[in-house]
mmCIF file with all atom_site columns, C-alpha atoms in Angstrom:
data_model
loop_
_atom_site.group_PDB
_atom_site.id
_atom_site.type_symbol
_atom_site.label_atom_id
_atom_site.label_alt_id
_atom_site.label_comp_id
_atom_site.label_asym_id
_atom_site.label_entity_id
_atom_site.label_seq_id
_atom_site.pdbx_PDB_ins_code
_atom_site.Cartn_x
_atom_site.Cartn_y
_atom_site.Cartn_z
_atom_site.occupancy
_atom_site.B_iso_or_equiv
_atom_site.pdbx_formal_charge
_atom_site.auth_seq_id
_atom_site.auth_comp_id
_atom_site.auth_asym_id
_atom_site.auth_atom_id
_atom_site.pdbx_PDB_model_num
ATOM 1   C CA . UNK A 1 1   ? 26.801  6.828   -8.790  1.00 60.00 ? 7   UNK A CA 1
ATOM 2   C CA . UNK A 1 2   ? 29.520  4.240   -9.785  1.00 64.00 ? 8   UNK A CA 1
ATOM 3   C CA . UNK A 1 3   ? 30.400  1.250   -6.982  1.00 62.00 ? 9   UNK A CA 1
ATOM 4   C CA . UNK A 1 4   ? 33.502  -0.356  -7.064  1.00 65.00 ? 10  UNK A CA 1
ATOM 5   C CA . UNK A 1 5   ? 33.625  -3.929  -8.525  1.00 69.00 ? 11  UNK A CA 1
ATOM 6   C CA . UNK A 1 6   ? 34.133  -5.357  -5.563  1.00 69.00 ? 12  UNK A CA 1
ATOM 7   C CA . UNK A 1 7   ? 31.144  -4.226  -3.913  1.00 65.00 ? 13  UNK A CA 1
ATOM 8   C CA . UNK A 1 8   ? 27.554  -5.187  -4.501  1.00 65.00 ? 14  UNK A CA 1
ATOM 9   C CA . UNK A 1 9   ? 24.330  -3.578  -2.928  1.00 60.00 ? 15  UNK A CA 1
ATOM 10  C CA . UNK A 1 10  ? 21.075  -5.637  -2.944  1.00 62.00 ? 16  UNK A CA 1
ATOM 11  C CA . UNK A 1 11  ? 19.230  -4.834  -6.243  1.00 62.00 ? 17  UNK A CA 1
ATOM 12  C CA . UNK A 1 12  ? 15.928  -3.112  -6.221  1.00 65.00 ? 18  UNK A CA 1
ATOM 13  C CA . UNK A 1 13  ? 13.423  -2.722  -9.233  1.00 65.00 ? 19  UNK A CA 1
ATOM 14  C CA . UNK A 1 14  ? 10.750  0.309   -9.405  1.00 70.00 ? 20  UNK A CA 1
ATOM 15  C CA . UNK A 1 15  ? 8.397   1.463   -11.481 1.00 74.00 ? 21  UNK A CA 1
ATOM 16  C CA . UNK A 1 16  ? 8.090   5.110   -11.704 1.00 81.00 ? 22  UNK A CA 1
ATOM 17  C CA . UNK A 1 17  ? 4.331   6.245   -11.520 1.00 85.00 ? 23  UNK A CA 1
ATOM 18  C CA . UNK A 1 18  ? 4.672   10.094  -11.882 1.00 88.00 ? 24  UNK A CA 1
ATOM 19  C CA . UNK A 1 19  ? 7.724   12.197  -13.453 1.00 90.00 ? 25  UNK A CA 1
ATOM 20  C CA . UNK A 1 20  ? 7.276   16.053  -12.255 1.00 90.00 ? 26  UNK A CA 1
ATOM 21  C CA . UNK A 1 21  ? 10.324  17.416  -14.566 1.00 91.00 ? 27  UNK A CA 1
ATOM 22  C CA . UNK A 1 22  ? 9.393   21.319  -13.397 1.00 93.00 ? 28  UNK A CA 1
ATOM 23  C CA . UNK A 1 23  ? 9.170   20.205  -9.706  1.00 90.00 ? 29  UNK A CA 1
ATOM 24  C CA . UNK A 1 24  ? 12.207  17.895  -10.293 1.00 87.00 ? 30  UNK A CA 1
ATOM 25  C CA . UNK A 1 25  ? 10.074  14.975  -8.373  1.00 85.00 ? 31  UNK A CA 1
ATOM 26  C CA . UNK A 1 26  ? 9.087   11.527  -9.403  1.00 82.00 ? 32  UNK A CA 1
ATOM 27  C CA . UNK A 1 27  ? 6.692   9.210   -7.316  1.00 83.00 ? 33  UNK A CA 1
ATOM 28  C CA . UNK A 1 28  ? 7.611   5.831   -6.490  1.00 76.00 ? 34  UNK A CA 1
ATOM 29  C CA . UNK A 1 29  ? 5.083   3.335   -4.839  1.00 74.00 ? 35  UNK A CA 1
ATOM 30  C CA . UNK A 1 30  ? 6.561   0.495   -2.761  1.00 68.00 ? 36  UNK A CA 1
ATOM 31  C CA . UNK A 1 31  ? 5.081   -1.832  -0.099  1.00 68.00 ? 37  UNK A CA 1
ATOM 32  C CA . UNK A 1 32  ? 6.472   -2.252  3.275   1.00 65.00 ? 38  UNK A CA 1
ATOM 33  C CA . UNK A 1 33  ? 6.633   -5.870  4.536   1.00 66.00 ? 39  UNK A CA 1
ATOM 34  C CA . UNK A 1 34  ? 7.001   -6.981  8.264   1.00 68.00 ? 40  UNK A CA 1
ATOM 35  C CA . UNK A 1 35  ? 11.100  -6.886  8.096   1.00 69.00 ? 41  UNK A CA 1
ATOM 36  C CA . UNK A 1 36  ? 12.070  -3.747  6.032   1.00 62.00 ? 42  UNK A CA 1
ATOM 37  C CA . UNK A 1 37  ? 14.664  -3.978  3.409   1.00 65.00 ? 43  UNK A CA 1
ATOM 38  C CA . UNK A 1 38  ? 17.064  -1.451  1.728   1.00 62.00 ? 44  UNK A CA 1
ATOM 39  C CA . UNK A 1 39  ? 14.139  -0.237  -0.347  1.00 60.00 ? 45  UNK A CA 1
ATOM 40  C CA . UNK A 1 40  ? 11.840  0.987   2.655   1.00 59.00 ? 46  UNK A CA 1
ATOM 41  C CA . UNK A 1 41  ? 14.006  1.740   6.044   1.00 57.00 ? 47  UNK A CA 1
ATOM 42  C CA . UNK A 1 42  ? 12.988  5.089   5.565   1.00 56.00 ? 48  UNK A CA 1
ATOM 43  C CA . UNK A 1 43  ? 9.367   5.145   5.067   1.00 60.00 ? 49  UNK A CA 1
ATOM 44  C CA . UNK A 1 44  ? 7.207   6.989   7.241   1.00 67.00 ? 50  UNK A CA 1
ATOM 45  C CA . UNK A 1 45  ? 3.787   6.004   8.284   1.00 74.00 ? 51  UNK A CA 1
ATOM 46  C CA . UNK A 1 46  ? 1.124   7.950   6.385   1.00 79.00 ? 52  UNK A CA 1
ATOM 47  C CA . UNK A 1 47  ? -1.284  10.210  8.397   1.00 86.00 ? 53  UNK A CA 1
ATOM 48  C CA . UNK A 1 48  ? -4.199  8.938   5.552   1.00 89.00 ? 54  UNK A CA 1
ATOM 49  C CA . UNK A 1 49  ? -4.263  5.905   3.902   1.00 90.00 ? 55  UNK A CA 1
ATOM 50  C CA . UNK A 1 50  ? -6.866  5.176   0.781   1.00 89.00 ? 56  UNK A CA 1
ATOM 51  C CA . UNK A 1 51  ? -6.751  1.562   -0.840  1.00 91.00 ? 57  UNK A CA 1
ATOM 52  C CA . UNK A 1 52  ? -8.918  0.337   -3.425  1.00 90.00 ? 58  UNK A CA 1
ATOM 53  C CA . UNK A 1 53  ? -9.737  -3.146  -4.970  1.00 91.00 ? 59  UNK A CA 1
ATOM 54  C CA . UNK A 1 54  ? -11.896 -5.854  -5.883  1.00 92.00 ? 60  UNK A CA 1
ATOM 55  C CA . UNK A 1 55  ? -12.431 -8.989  -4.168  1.00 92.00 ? 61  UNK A CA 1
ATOM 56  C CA . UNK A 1 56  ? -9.230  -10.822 -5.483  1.00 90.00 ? 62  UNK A CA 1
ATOM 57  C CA . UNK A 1 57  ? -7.486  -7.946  -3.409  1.00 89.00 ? 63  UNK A CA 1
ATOM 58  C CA . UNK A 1 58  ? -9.013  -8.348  -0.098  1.00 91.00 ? 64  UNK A CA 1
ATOM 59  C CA . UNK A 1 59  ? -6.021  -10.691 1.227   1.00 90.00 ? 65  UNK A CA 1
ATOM 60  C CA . UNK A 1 60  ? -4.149  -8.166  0.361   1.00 87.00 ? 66  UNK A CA 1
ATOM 61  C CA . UNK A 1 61  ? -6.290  -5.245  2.291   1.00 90.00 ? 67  UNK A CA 1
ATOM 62  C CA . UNK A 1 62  ? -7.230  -7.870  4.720   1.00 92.00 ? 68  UNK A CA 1
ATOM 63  C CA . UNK A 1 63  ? -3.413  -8.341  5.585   1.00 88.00 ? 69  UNK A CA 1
ATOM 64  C CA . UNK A 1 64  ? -2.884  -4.228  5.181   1.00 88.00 ? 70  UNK A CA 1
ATOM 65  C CA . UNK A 1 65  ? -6.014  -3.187  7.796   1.00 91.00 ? 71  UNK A CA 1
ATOM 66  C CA . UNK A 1 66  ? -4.429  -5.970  9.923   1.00 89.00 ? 72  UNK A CA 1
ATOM 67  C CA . UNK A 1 67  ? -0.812  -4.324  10.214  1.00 86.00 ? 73  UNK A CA 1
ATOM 68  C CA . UNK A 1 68  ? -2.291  -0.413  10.566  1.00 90.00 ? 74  UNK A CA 1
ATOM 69  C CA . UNK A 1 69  ? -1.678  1.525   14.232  1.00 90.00 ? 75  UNK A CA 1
ATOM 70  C CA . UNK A 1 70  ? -4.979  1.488   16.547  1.00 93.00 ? 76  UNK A CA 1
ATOM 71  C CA . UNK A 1 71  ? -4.862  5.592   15.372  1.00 92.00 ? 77  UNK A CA 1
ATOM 72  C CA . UNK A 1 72  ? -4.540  4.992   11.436  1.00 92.00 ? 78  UNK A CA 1
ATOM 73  C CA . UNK A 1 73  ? -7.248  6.733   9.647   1.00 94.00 ? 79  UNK A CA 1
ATOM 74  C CA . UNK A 1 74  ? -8.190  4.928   6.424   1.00 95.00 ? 80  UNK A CA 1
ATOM 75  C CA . UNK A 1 75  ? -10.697 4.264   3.789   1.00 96.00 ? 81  UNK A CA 1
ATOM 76  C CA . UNK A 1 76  ? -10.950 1.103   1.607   1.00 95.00 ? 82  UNK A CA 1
ATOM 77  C CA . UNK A 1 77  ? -13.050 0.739   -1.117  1.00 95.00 ? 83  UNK A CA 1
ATOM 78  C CA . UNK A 1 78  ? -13.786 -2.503  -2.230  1.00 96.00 ? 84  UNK A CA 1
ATOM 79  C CA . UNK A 1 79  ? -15.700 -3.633  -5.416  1.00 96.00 ? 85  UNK A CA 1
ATOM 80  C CA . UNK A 1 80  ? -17.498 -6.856  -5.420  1.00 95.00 ? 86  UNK A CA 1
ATOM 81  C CA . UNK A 1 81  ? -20.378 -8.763  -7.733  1.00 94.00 ? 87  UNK A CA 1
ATOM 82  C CA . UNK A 1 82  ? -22.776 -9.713  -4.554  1.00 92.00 ? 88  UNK A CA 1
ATOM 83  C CA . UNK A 1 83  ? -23.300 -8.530  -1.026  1.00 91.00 ? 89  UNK A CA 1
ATOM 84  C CA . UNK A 1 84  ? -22.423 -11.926 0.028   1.00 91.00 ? 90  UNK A CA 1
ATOM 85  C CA . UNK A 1 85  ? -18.610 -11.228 -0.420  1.00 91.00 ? 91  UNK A CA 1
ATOM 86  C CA . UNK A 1 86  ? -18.836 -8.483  2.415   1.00 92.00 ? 92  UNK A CA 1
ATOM 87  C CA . UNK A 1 87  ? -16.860 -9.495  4.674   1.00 90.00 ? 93  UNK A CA 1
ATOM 88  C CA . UNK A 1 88  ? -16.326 -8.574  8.417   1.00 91.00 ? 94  UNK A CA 1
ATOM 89  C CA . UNK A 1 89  ? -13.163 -7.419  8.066   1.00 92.00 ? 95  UNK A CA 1
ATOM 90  C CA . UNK A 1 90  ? -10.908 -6.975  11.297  1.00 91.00 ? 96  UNK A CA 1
ATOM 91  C CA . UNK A 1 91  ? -9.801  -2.958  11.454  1.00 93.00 ? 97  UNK A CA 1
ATOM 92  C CA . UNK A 1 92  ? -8.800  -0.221  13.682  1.00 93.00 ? 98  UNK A CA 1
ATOM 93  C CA . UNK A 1 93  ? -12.028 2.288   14.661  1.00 95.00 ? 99  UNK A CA 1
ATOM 94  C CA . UNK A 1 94  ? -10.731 5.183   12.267  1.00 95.00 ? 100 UNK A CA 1
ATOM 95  C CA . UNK A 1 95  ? -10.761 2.960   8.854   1.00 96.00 ? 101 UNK A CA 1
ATOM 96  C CA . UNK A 1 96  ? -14.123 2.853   6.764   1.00 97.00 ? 102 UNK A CA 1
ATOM 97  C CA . UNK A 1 97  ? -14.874 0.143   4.614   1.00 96.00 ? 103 UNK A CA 1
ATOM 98  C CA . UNK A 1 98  ? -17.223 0.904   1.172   1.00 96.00 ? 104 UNK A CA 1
ATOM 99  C CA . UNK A 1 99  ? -18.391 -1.944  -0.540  1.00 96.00 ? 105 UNK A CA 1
ATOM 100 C CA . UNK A 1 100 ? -19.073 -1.313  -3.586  1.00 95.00 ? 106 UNK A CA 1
ATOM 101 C CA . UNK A 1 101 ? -21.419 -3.626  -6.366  1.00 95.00 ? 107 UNK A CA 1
ATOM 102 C CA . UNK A 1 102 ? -20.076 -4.111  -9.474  1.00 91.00 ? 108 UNK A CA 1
ATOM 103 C CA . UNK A 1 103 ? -22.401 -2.789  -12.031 1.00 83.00 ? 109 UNK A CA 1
#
């Protein structure tokens, strides 16, 4: 695709996770904000959704349970060193939290 000089289109950066040359598909992850931009307009909610960290990442999930539909279905799995960083963590009915200890 070549633009004209004269125009510019807001730059985006990915990282490609998955090349399927037979199937002629790559995968691209990307993370939708709360005002979408060029790079996710067109993203569909997902009917599952699996996320995984440690405790460093549970702003992160915190912020991502927070945002999900009342009807999102959902597990996290979350690694931490001590039961004492479970946290109550606000989510719709259908997501499961598993805490899991670091061995």
């Amino acid at each position: 695709m070549v633009w004209p000089p004269q125009h510019t289109l807001p730059a985006r950066v990915y990282t490609i996770r998955r090349i399927d040359a037979a199937g002629g598909e790559i995968t691209v992850d990307f993370a939708l904000h709360d005002r979408p931009g060029p790079g996710a307009n067109g993203a569909k909610p997902a009917e599952f959704y699996v996320l995984a960290g440690d405790e460093a990442d549970l702003p992160g999930i915190t912020r991502l349970l927070k945002h999900l539909s009342e009807d999102a279905c959902c597990v996290a799995f979350i690694e931490i060193d001590s039961p004492v960083e479970q946290l109550p963590l606000i989510r719709p009915p259908g997501v499961e939290l598993c805490w899991q200890r670091r061995a």
